[in-house]
Amino acid sequence: MLDLYKLQIFSAVVHAGSFSAAAEHLYITQSAVSQHIKELESSLGRPLFQRGWRGVKLTPHGEILNRYTIEIFELVAKAEN
């Protein structure tokens, strides 16, 4: 089962373009971001990011998850309203 908190971290990495920038935005450590992403990738059995020295880029599977993540958080917002 997907964890909304991990999806929030995933989304922050997507928007920030790096684990360290996402960590700063979320007020958690970079290693915590890395661990959550590693656990998410492990649970899905797919890499979600291509890691490079200039940041990260979504893999094709990451692109798919990103689209679902946007939809999920839109539905969560609707349910809260």
PDB file of N, CA, C and O in Angstrom:
ATOM      1  N   MET A   1       0.848  -1.182   0.000  1.00  0.00           N
ATOM      2  CA  MET A   1       0.000   0.000   0.000  1.00  0.00           C
ATOM      3  C   MET A   1       0.890   1.240   0.000  1.00  0.00           C
ATOM      4  O   MET A   1       1.882   1.303   0.720  1.00  0.00           O
ATOM      5  N   LEU A   2       0.524   2.202  -0.803  1.00  0.00           N
ATOM      6  CA  LEU A   2       1.293   3.439  -0.874  1.00  0.00           C
ATOM      7  C   LEU A   2       1.046   4.296   0.364  1.00  0.00           C
ATOM      8  O   LEU A   2      -0.074   4.412   0.842  1.00  0.00           O
ATOM      9  N   ASP A   3       2.093   4.900   0.821  1.00  0.00           N
ATOM     10  CA  ASP A   3       2.069   5.768   1.987  1.00  0.00           C
ATOM     11  C   ASP A   3       1.994   7.220   1.493  1.00  0.00           C
ATOM     12  O   ASP A   3       2.846   7.664   0.711  1.00  0.00           O
ATOM     13  N   LEU A   4       0.971   7.959   1.930  1.00  0.00           N
ATOM     14  CA  LEU A   4       0.810   9.348   1.475  1.00  0.00           C
ATOM     15  C   LEU A   4       2.006  10.220   1.846  1.00  0.00           C
ATOM     16  O   LEU A   4       2.367  11.126   1.095  1.00  0.00           O
ATOM     17  N   TYR A   5       2.613   9.948   2.986  1.00  0.00           N
ATOM     18  CA  TYR A   5       3.780  10.731   3.395  1.00  0.00           C
ATOM     19  C   TYR A   5       4.938  10.519   2.423  1.00  0.00           C
ATOM     20  O   TYR A   5       5.595  11.472   2.009  1.00  0.00           O
ATOM     21  N   LYS A   6       5.146   9.279   2.013  1.00  0.00           N
ATOM     22  CA  LYS A   6       6.209   8.996   1.048  1.00  0.00           C
ATOM     23  C   LYS A   6       5.887   9.645  -0.303  1.00  0.00           C
ATOM     24  O   LYS A   6       6.779  10.142  -0.988  1.00  0.00           O
ATOM     25  N   LEU A   7       4.613   9.650  -0.672  1.00  0.00           N
ATOM     26  CA  LEU A   7       4.224  10.321  -1.917  1.00  0.00           C
ATOM     27  C   LEU A   7       4.442  11.830  -1.820  1.00  0.00           C
ATOM     28  O   LEU A   7       4.818  12.473  -2.801  1.00  0.00           O
ATOM     29  N   GLN A   8       4.228  12.394  -0.634  1.00  0.00           N
ATOM     30  CA  GLN A   8       4.491  13.819  -0.434  1.00  0.00           C
ATOM     31  C   GLN A   8       5.982  14.102  -0.610  1.00  0.00           C
ATOM     32  O   GLN A   8       6.361  15.093  -1.239  1.00  0.00           O
ATOM     33  N   ILE A   9       6.820  13.243  -0.069  1.00  0.00           N
ATOM     34  CA  ILE A   9       8.265  13.400  -0.222  1.00  0.00           C
ATOM     35  C   ILE A   9       8.659  13.228  -1.684  1.00  0.00           C
ATOM     36  O   ILE A   9       9.442  14.020  -2.227  1.00  0.00           O
ATOM     37  N   PHE A  10       8.101  12.222  -2.347  1.00  0.00           N
ATOM     38  CA  PHE A  10       8.348  12.006  -3.774  1.00  0.00           C
ATOM     39  C   PHE A  10       8.005  13.270  -4.560  1.00  0.00           C
ATOM     40  O   PHE A  10       8.794  13.742  -5.379  1.00  0.00           O
ATOM     41  N   SER A  11       6.837  13.833  -4.297  1.00  0.00           N
ATOM     42  CA  SER A  11       6.393  15.038  -4.990  1.00  0.00           C
ATOM     43  C   SER A  11       7.337  16.217  -4.722  1.00  0.00           C
ATOM     44  O   SER A  11       7.641  16.987  -5.632  1.00  0.00           O
ATOM     45  N   ALA A  12       7.795  16.337  -3.498  1.00  0.00           N
ATOM     46  CA  ALA A  12       8.727  17.419  -3.156  1.00  0.00           C
ATOM     47  C   ALA A  12      10.037  17.277  -3.921  1.00  0.00           C
ATOM     48  O   ALA A  12      10.601  18.269  -4.395  1.00  0.00           O
ATOM     49  N   VAL A  13      10.520  16.048  -4.070  1.00  0.00           N
ATOM     50  CA  VAL A  13      11.752  15.814  -4.833  1.00  0.00           C
ATOM     51  C   VAL A  13      11.529  16.179  -6.300  1.00  0.00           C
ATOM     52  O   VAL A  13      12.374  16.836  -6.915  1.00  0.00           O
ATOM     53  N   VAL A  14      10.390  15.784  -6.839  1.00  0.00           N
ATOM     54  CA  VAL A  14      10.071  16.113  -8.228  1.00  0.00           C
ATOM     55  C   VAL A  14      10.094  17.623  -8.429  1.00  0.00           C
ATOM     56  O   VAL A  14      10.725  18.138  -9.359  1.00  0.00           O
ATOM     57  N   HIS A  15       9.425  18.356  -7.553  1.00  0.00           N
ATOM     58  CA  HIS A  15       9.335  19.804  -7.698  1.00  0.00           C
ATOM     59  C   HIS A  15      10.651  20.515  -7.412  1.00  0.00           C
ATOM     60  O   HIS A  15      10.975  21.505  -8.059  1.00  0.00           O
ATOM     61  N   ALA A  16      11.422  20.010  -6.455  1.00  0.00           N
ATOM     62  CA  ALA A  16      12.675  20.659  -6.079  1.00  0.00           C
ATOM     63  C   ALA A  16      13.821  20.279  -7.011  1.00  0.00           C
ATOM     64  O   ALA A  16      14.784  21.034  -7.148  1.00  0.00           O
ATOM     65  N   GLY A  17      13.748  19.101  -7.604  1.00  0.00           N
ATOM     66  CA  GLY A  17      14.796  18.672  -8.522  1.00  0.00           C
ATOM     67  C   GLY A  17      15.983  18.001  -7.864  1.00  0.00           C
ATOM     68  O   GLY A  17      16.909  17.586  -8.558  1.00  0.00           O
ATOM     69  N   SER A  18      15.964  17.897  -6.551  1.00  0.00           N
ATOM     70  CA  SER A  18      17.041  17.203  -5.836  1.00  0.00           C
ATOM     71  C   SER A  18      16.554  16.774  -4.470  1.00  0.00           C
ATOM     72  O   SER A  18      15.600  17.341  -3.930  1.00  0.00           O
ATOM     73  N   PHE A  19      17.230  15.766  -3.930  1.00  0.00           N
ATOM     74  CA  PHE A  19      16.879  15.286  -2.602  1.00  0.00           C
ATOM     75  C   PHE A  19      17.189  16.337  -1.551  1.00  0.00           C
ATOM     76  O   PHE A  19      16.413  16.544  -0.621  1.00  0.00           O
ATOM     77  N   SER A  20      18.322  17.009  -1.697  1.00  0.00           N
ATOM     78  CA  SER A  20      18.720  17.993  -0.677  1.00  0.00           C
ATOM     79  C   SER A  20      17.781  19.200  -0.666  1.00  0.00           C
ATOM     80  O   SER A  20      17.405  19.685   0.401  1.00  0.00           O
ATOM     81  N   ALA A  21      17.356  19.670  -1.835  1.00  0.00           N
ATOM     82  CA  ALA A  21      16.430  20.806  -1.892  1.00  0.00           C
ATOM     83  C   ALA A  21      15.060  20.398  -1.334  1.00  0.00           C
ATOM     84  O   ALA A  21      14.416  21.187  -0.637  1.00  0.00           O
ATOM     85  N   ALA A  22      14.619  19.175  -1.622  1.00  0.00           N
ATOM     86  CA  ALA A  22      13.359  18.693  -1.075  1.00  0.00           C
ATOM     87  C   ALA A  22      13.439  18.590   0.448  1.00  0.00           C
ATOM     88  O   ALA A  22      12.503  18.965   1.149  1.00  0.00           O
ATOM     89  N   ALA A  23      14.572  18.096   0.944  1.00  0.00           N
ATOM     90  CA  ALA A  23      14.763  17.975   2.389  1.00  0.00           C
ATOM     91  C   ALA A  23      14.671  19.340   3.059  1.00  0.00           C
ATOM     92  O   ALA A  23      14.016  19.490   4.093  1.00  0.00           O
ATOM     93  N   GLU A  24      15.299  20.321   2.454  1.00  0.00           N
ATOM     94  CA  GLU A  24      15.262  21.679   3.005  1.00  0.00           C
ATOM     95  C   GLU A  24      13.829  22.201   3.030  1.00  0.00           C
ATOM     96  O   GLU A  24      13.391  22.785   4.021  1.00  0.00           O
ATOM     97  N   HIS A  25      13.098  21.973   1.966  1.00  0.00           N
ATOM     98  CA  HIS A  25      11.700  22.422   1.868  1.00  0.00           C
ATOM     99  C   HIS A  25      10.818  21.729   2.908  1.00  0.00           C
ATOM    100  O   HIS A  25       9.898  22.340   3.461  1.00  0.00           O
ATOM    101  N   LEU A  26      11.087  20.451   3.158  1.00  0.00           N
ATOM    102  CA  LEU A  26      10.273  19.658   4.076  1.00  0.00           C
ATOM    103  C   LEU A  26      10.752  19.718   5.528  1.00  0.00           C
ATOM    104  O   LEU A  26      10.116  19.143   6.407  1.00  0.00           O
ATOM    105  N   TYR A  27      11.889  20.383   5.745  1.00  0.00           N
ATOM    106  CA  TYR A  27      12.480  20.478   7.086  1.00  0.00           C
ATOM    107  C   TYR A  27      12.837  19.112   7.667  1.00  0.00           C
ATOM    108  O   TYR A  27      12.590  18.830   8.833  1.00  0.00           O
ATOM    109  N   ILE A  28      13.369  18.253   6.800  1.00  0.00           N
ATOM    110  CA  ILE A  28      13.901  16.969   7.245  1.00  0.00           C
ATOM    111  C   ILE A  28      15.295  16.813   6.647  1.00  0.00           C
ATOM    112  O   ILE A  28      15.707  17.618   5.815  1.00  0.00           O
ATOM    113  N   THR A  29      16.005  15.785   7.050  1.00  0.00           N
ATOM    114  CA  THR A  29      17.364  15.604   6.540  1.00  0.00           C
ATOM    115  C   THR A  29      17.340  15.007   5.138  1.00  0.00           C
ATOM    116  O   THR A  29      16.380  14.331   4.740  1.00  0.00           O
ATOM    117  N   GLN A  30      18.428  15.220   4.426  1.00  0.00           N
ATOM    118  CA  GLN A  30      18.566  14.647   3.089  1.00  0.00           C
ATOM    119  C   GLN A  30      18.589  13.132   3.170  1.00  0.00           C
ATOM    120  O   GLN A  30      18.032  12.447   2.314  1.00  0.00           O
ATOM    121  N   SER A  31      19.203  12.594   4.211  1.00  0.00           N
ATOM    122  CA  SER A  31      19.246  11.137   4.355  1.00  0.00           C
ATOM    123  C   SER A  31      17.845  10.565   4.604  1.00  0.00           C
ATOM    124  O   SER A  31      17.542   9.457   4.152  1.00  0.00           O
ATOM    125  N   ALA A  32      16.981  11.311   5.294  1.00  0.00           N
ATOM    126  CA  ALA A  32      15.602  10.860   5.498  1.00  0.00           C
ATOM    127  C   ALA A  32      14.854  10.830   4.165  1.00  0.00           C
ATOM    128  O   ALA A  32      14.115   9.873   3.883  1.00  0.00           O
ATOM    129  N   VAL A  33      15.052  11.848   3.355  1.00  0.00           N
ATOM    130  CA  VAL A  33      14.428  11.868   2.022  1.00  0.00           C
ATOM    131  C   VAL A  33      14.915  10.671   1.219  1.00  0.00           C
ATOM    132  O   VAL A  33      14.116   9.934   0.624  1.00  0.00           O
ATOM    133  N   SER A  34      16.219  10.450   1.201  1.00  0.00           N
ATOM    134  CA  SER A  34      16.788   9.323   0.464  1.00  0.00           C
ATOM    135  C   SER A  34      16.208   8.000   0.935  1.00  0.00           C
ATOM    136  O   SER A  34      15.879   7.127   0.117  1.00  0.00           O
ATOM    137  N   GLN A  35      16.079   7.834   2.242  1.00  0.00           N
ATOM    138  CA  GLN A  35      15.553   6.593   2.794  1.00  0.00           C
ATOM    139  C   GLN A  35      14.095   6.371   2.388  1.00  0.00           C
ATOM    140  O   GLN A  35      13.711   5.272   1.990  1.00  0.00           O
ATOM    141  N   HIS A  36      13.285   7.415   2.465  1.00  0.00           N
ATOM    142  CA  HIS A  36      11.871   7.290   2.077  1.00  0.00           C
ATOM    143  C   HIS A  36      11.739   6.958   0.590  1.00  0.00           C
ATOM    144  O   HIS A  36      10.912   6.117   0.209  1.00  0.00           O
ATOM    145  N   ILE A  37      12.542   7.593  -0.244  1.00  0.00           N
ATOM    146  CA  ILE A  37      12.490   7.315  -1.683  1.00  0.00           C
ATOM    147  C   ILE A  37      12.967   5.890  -1.956  1.00  0.00           C
ATOM    148  O   ILE A  37      12.365   5.169  -2.758  1.00  0.00           O
ATOM    149  N   LYS A  38      14.013   5.473  -1.277  1.00  0.00           N
ATOM    150  CA  LYS A  38      14.516   4.107  -1.427  1.00  0.00           C
ATOM    151  C   LYS A  38      13.432   3.092  -1.049  1.00  0.00           C
ATOM    152  O   LYS A  38      13.221   2.101  -1.752  1.00  0.00           O
ATOM    153  N   GLU A  39      12.720   3.340   0.049  1.00  0.00           N
ATOM    154  CA  GLU A  39      11.643   2.448   0.481  1.00  0.00           C
ATOM    155  C   GLU A  39      10.489   2.445  -0.532  1.00  0.00           C
ATOM    156  O   GLU A  39       9.918   1.393  -0.819  1.00  0.00           O
ATOM    157  N   LEU A  40      10.171   3.617  -1.075  1.00  0.00           N
ATOM    158  CA  LEU A  40       9.107   3.705  -2.071  1.00  0.00           C
ATOM    159  C   LEU A  40       9.500   2.931  -3.327  1.00  0.00           C
ATOM    160  O   LEU A  40       8.708   2.147  -3.860  1.00  0.00           O
ATOM    161  N   GLU A  41      10.729   3.128  -3.792  1.00  0.00           N
ATOM    162  CA  GLU A  41      11.210   2.399  -4.965  1.00  0.00           C
ATOM    163  C   GLU A  41      11.219   0.892  -4.705  1.00  0.00           C
ATOM    164  O   GLU A  41      10.842   0.103  -5.577  1.00  0.00           O
ATOM    165  N   SER A  42      11.623   0.500  -3.522  1.00  0.00           N
ATOM    166  CA  SER A  42      11.659  -0.918  -3.164  1.00  0.00           C
ATOM    167  C   SER A  42      10.253  -1.518  -3.146  1.00  0.00           C
ATOM    168  O   SER A  42      10.028  -2.618  -3.665  1.00  0.00           O
ATOM    169  N   SER A  43       9.300  -0.796  -2.573  1.00  0.00           N
ATOM    170  CA  SER A  43       7.933  -1.320  -2.499  1.00  0.00           C
ATOM    171  C   SER A  43       7.298  -1.426  -3.881  1.00  0.00           C
ATOM    172  O   SER A  43       6.468  -2.307  -4.121  1.00  0.00           O
ATOM    173  N   LEU A  44       7.674  -0.541  -4.797  1.00  0.00           N
ATOM    174  CA  LEU A  44       7.123  -0.571  -6.148  1.00  0.00           C
ATOM    175  C   LEU A  44       7.947  -1.458  -7.087  1.00  0.00           C
ATOM    176  O   LEU A  44       7.487  -1.791  -8.183  1.00  0.00           O
ATOM    177  N   GLY A  45       9.160  -1.787  -6.670  1.00  0.00           N
ATOM    178  CA  GLY A  45      10.016  -2.634  -7.489  1.00  0.00           C
ATOM    179  C   GLY A  45      10.558  -1.961  -8.728  1.00  0.00           C
ATOM    180  O   GLY A  45      10.923  -2.624  -9.696  1.00  0.00           O
ATOM    181  N   ARG A  46      10.623  -0.643  -8.690  1.00  0.00           N
ATOM    182  CA  ARG A  46      11.077   0.130  -9.853  1.00  0.00           C
ATOM    183  C   ARG A  46      11.868   1.354  -9.396  1.00  0.00           C
ATOM    184  O   ARG A  46      11.492   1.990  -8.406  1.00  0.00           O
ATOM    185  N   PRO A  47      12.895   1.737 -10.148  1.00  0.00           N
ATOM    186  CA  PRO A  47      13.545   3.020  -9.857  1.00  0.00           C
ATOM    187  C   PRO A  47      12.647   4.160 -10.314  1.00  0.00           C
ATOM    188  O   PRO A  47      12.004   4.080 -11.366  1.00  0.00           O
ATOM    189  N   LEU A  48      12.574   5.202  -9.510  1.00  0.00           N
ATOM    190  CA  LEU A  48      11.718   6.348  -9.833  1.00  0.00           C
ATOM    191  C   LEU A  48      12.514   7.553 -10.320  1.00  0.00           C
ATOM    192  O   LEU A  48      11.965   8.417 -11.000  1.00  0.00           O
ATOM    193  N   PHE A  49      13.786   7.591  -9.949  1.00  0.00           N
ATOM    194  CA  PHE A  49      14.650   8.714 -10.310  1.00  0.00           C
ATOM    195  C   PHE A  49      15.953   8.222 -10.905  1.00  0.00           C
ATOM    196  O   PHE A  49      16.485   7.191 -10.492  1.00  0.00           O
ATOM    197  N   GLN A  50      16.470   8.995 -11.858  1.00  0.00           N
ATOM    198  CA  GLN A  50      17.849   8.841 -12.307  1.00  0.00           C
ATOM    199  C   GLN A  50      18.632   9.864 -11.509  1.00  0.00           C
ATOM    200  O   GLN A  50      18.319  11.064 -11.559  1.00  0.00           O
ATOM    201  N   ARG A  51      19.606   9.393 -10.760  1.00  0.00           N
ATOM    202  CA  ARG A  51      20.368  10.287  -9.901  1.00  0.00           C
ATOM    203  C   ARG A  51      21.625  10.750 -10.616  1.00  0.00           C
ATOM    204  O   ARG A  51      22.309   9.958 -11.248  1.00  0.00           O
ATOM    205  N   GLY A  52      21.913  12.035 -10.505  1.00  0.00           N
ATOM    206  CA  GLY A  52      23.114  12.601 -11.110  1.00  0.00           C
ATOM    207  C   GLY A  52      23.705  13.657 -10.195  1.00  0.00           C
ATOM    208  O   GLY A  52      23.102  14.043  -9.194  1.00  0.00           O
ATOM    209  N   TRP A  53      24.870  14.128 -10.553  1.00  0.00           N
ATOM    210  CA  TRP A  53      25.515  15.120  -9.686  1.00  0.00           C
ATOM    211  C   TRP A  53      24.823  16.473  -9.752  1.00  0.00           C
ATOM    212  O   TRP A  53      25.023  17.317  -8.886  1.00  0.00           O
ATOM    213  N   ARG A  54      23.955  16.677 -10.720  1.00  0.00           N
ATOM    214  CA  ARG A  54      23.204  17.939 -10.826  1.00  0.00           C
ATOM    215  C   ARG A  54      21.768  17.812 -10.324  1.00  0.00           C
ATOM    216  O   ARG A  54      20.970  18.712 -10.535  1.00  0.00           O
ATOM    217  N   GLY A  55      21.451  16.698  -9.705  1.00  0.00           N
ATOM    218  CA  GLY A  55      20.097  16.509  -9.206  1.00  0.00           C
ATOM    219  C   GLY A  55      19.518  15.204  -9.702  1.00  0.00           C
ATOM    220  O   GLY A  55      20.247  14.274 -10.034  1.00  0.00           O
ATOM    221  N   VAL A  56      18.214  15.163  -9.771  1.00  0.00           N
ATOM    222  CA  VAL A  56      17.527  13.941 -10.173  1.00  0.00           C
ATOM    223  C   VAL A  56      16.578  14.215 -11.324  1.00  0.00           C
ATOM    224  O   VAL A  56      16.117  15.342 -11.526  1.00  0.00           O
ATOM    225  N   LYS A  57      16.295  13.160 -12.068  1.00  0.00           N
ATOM    226  CA  LYS A  57      15.356  13.221 -13.182  1.00  0.00           C
ATOM    227  C   LYS A  57      14.458  12.000 -13.067  1.00  0.00           C
ATOM    228  O   LYS A  57      14.904  10.911 -12.709  1.00  0.00           O
ATOM    229  N   LEU A  58      13.186  12.162 -13.360  1.00  0.00           N
ATOM    230  CA  LEU A  58      12.247  11.043 -13.287  1.00  0.00           C
ATOM    231  C   LEU A  58      12.538   9.994 -14.354  1.00  0.00           C
ATOM    232  O   LEU A  58      12.843  10.332 -15.506  1.00  0.00           O
ATOM    233  N   THR A  59      12.425   8.734 -13.960  1.00  0.00           N
ATOM    234  CA  THR A  59      12.447   7.634 -14.915  1.00  0.00           C
ATOM    235  C   THR A  59      11.051   7.547 -15.534  1.00  0.00           C
ATOM    236  O   THR A  59      10.105   8.206 -15.058  1.00  0.00           O
ATOM    237  N   PRO A  60      10.873   6.724 -16.554  1.00  0.00           N
ATOM    238  CA  PRO A  60       9.510   6.547 -17.097  1.00  0.00           C
ATOM    239  C   PRO A  60       8.515   6.091 -16.024  1.00  0.00           C
ATOM    240  O   PRO A  60       7.372   6.557 -16.002  1.00  0.00           O
ATOM    241  N   HIS A  61       8.940   5.203 -15.124  1.00  0.00           N
ATOM    242  CA  HIS A  61       8.054   4.774 -14.035  1.00  0.00           C
ATOM    243  C   HIS A  61       7.786   5.924 -13.065  1.00  0.00           C
ATOM    244  O   HIS A  61       6.688   6.048 -12.525  1.00  0.00           O
ATOM    245  N   GLY A  62       8.790   6.757 -12.845  1.00  0.00           N
ATOM    246  CA  GLY A  62       8.610   7.928 -12.000  1.00  0.00           C
ATOM    247  C   GLY A  62       7.618   8.908 -12.596  1.00  0.00           C
ATOM    248  O   GLY A  62       6.825   9.526 -11.876  1.00  0.00           O
ATOM    249  N   GLU A  63       7.649   9.055 -13.922  1.00  0.00           N
ATOM    250  CA  GLU A  63       6.688   9.928 -14.609  1.00  0.00           C
ATOM    251  C   GLU A  63       5.261   9.443 -14.379  1.00  0.00           C
ATOM    252  O   GLU A  63       4.357  10.235 -14.101  1.00  0.00           O
ATOM    253  N   ILE A  64       5.062   8.137 -14.479  1.00  0.00           N
ATOM    254  CA  ILE A  64       3.732   7.562 -14.260  1.00  0.00           C
ATOM    255  C   ILE A  64       3.285   7.805 -12.820  1.00  0.00           C
ATOM    256  O   ILE A  64       2.162   8.255 -12.575  1.00  0.00           O
ATOM    257  N   LEU A  65       4.180   7.510 -11.874  1.00  0.00           N
ATOM    258  CA  LEU A  65       3.824   7.725 -10.472  1.00  0.00           C
ATOM    259  C   LEU A  65       3.541   9.196 -10.203  1.00  0.00           C
ATOM    260  O   LEU A  65       2.625   9.528  -9.443  1.00  0.00           O
ATOM    261  N   ASN A  66       4.274  10.089 -10.829  1.00  0.00           N
ATOM    262  CA  ASN A  66       4.048  11.517 -10.626  1.00  0.00           C
ATOM    263  C   ASN A  66       2.637  11.910 -11.071  1.00  0.00           C
ATOM    264  O   ASN A  66       1.953  12.662 -10.375  1.00  0.00           O
ATOM    265  N   ARG A  67       2.201  11.390 -12.206  1.00  0.00           N
ATOM    266  CA  ARG A  67       0.836  11.694 -12.674  1.00  0.00           C
ATOM    267  C   ARG A  67      -0.200  11.181 -11.674  1.00  0.00           C
ATOM    268  O   ARG A  67      -1.159  11.881 -11.348  1.00  0.00           O
ATOM    269  N   TYR A  68       0.000   9.959 -11.182  1.00  0.00           N
ATOM    270  CA  TYR A  68      -0.927   9.413 -10.184  1.00  0.00           C
ATOM    271  C   TYR A  68      -0.870  10.209  -8.881  1.00  0.00           C
ATOM    272  O   TYR A  68      -1.902  10.437  -8.245  1.00  0.00           O
ATOM    273  N   THR A  69       0.312  10.626  -8.495  1.00  0.00           N
ATOM    274  CA  THR A  69       0.468  11.385  -7.252  1.00  0.00           C
ATOM    275  C   THR A  69      -0.315  12.698  -7.318  1.00  0.00           C
ATOM    276  O   THR A  69      -0.988  13.073  -6.356  1.00  0.00           O
ATOM    277  N   ILE A  70      -0.239  13.370  -8.444  1.00  0.00           N
ATOM    278  CA  ILE A  70      -1.002  14.613  -8.627  1.00  0.00           C
ATOM    279  C   ILE A  70      -2.494  14.335  -8.470  1.00  0.00           C
ATOM    280  O   ILE A  70      -3.206  15.054  -7.752  1.00  0.00           O
ATOM    281  N   GLU A  71      -2.972  13.269  -9.116  1.00  0.00           N
ATOM    282  CA  GLU A  71      -4.390  12.905  -9.019  1.00  0.00           C
ATOM    283  C   GLU A  71      -4.777  12.545  -7.584  1.00  0.00           C
ATOM    284  O   GLU A  71      -5.844  12.941  -7.104  1.00  0.00           O
ATOM    285  N   ILE A  72      -3.921  11.787  -6.916  1.00  0.00           N
ATOM    286  CA  ILE A  72      -4.200  11.361  -5.538  1.00  0.00           C
ATOM    287  C   ILE A  72      -4.355  12.569  -4.631  1.00  0.00           C
ATOM    288  O   ILE A  72      -5.313  12.663  -3.853  1.00  0.00           O
ATOM    289  N   PHE A  73      -3.422  13.523  -4.721  1.00  0.00           N
ATOM    290  CA  PHE A  73      -3.500  14.682  -3.838  1.00  0.00           C
ATOM    291  C   PHE A  73      -4.658  15.602  -4.200  1.00  0.00           C
ATOM    292  O   PHE A  73      -5.215  16.269  -3.328  1.00  0.00           O
ATOM    293  N   GLU A  74      -5.069  15.611  -5.465  1.00  0.00           N
ATOM    294  CA  GLU A  74      -6.279  16.352  -5.841  1.00  0.00           C
ATOM    295  C   GLU A  74      -7.510  15.708  -5.206  1.00  0.00           C
ATOM    296  O   GLU A  74      -8.390  16.408  -4.691  1.00  0.00           O
ATOM    297  N   LEU A  75      -7.553  14.383  -5.220  1.00  0.00           N
ATOM    298  CA  LEU A  75      -8.671  13.671  -4.587  1.00  0.00           C
ATOM    299  C   LEU A  75      -8.686  13.850  -3.075  1.00  0.00           C
ATOM    300  O   LEU A  75      -9.758  14.019  -2.480  1.00  0.00           O
ATOM    301  N   VAL A  76      -7.528  13.853  -2.465  1.00  0.00           N
ATOM    302  CA  VAL A  76      -7.430  14.086  -1.022  1.00  0.00           C
ATOM    303  C   VAL A  76      -7.970  15.472  -0.694  1.00  0.00           C
ATOM    304  O   VAL A  76      -8.741  15.652   0.253  1.00  0.00           O
ATOM    305  N   ALA A  77      -7.584  16.479  -1.480  1.00  0.00           N
ATOM    306  CA  ALA A  77      -8.066  17.842  -1.250  1.00  0.00           C
ATOM    307  C   ALA A  77      -9.579  17.929  -1.403  1.00  0.00           C
ATOM    308  O   ALA A  77     -10.253  18.585  -0.608  1.00  0.00           O
ATOM    309  N   LYS A  78     -10.117  17.248  -2.416  1.00  0.00           N
ATOM    310  CA  LYS A  78     -11.571  17.231  -2.607  1.00  0.00           C
ATOM    311  C   LYS A  78     -12.275  16.561  -1.427  1.00  0.00           C
ATOM    312  O   LYS A  78     -13.308  17.040  -0.956  1.00  0.00           O
ATOM    313  N   ALA A  79     -11.707  15.459  -0.960  1.00  0.00           N
ATOM    314  CA  ALA A  79     -12.310  14.739   0.178  1.00  0.00           C
ATOM    315  C   ALA A  79     -12.290  15.598   1.440  1.00  0.00           C
ATOM    316  O   ALA A  79     -13.235  15.574   2.224  1.00  0.00           O
ATOM    317  N   GLU A  80     -11.234  16.379   1.624  1.00  0.00           N
ATOM    318  CA  GLU A  80     -11.150  17.244   2.792  1.00  0.00           C
ATOM    319  C   GLU A  80     -12.147  18.383   2.724  1.00  0.00           C
ATOM    320  O   GLU A  80     -12.618  18.858   3.764  1.00  0.00           O
ATOM    321  N   ASN A  81     -12.463  18.834   1.519  1.00  0.00           N
ATOM    322  CA  ASN A  81     -13.435  19.922   1.356  1.00  0.00           C
ATOM    323  C   ASN A  81     -14.840  19.400   1.504  1.00  0.00           C
ATOM    324  O   ASN A  81     -15.754  20.038   1.854  1.00  0.00           O
TER     325      ASN A  81
END
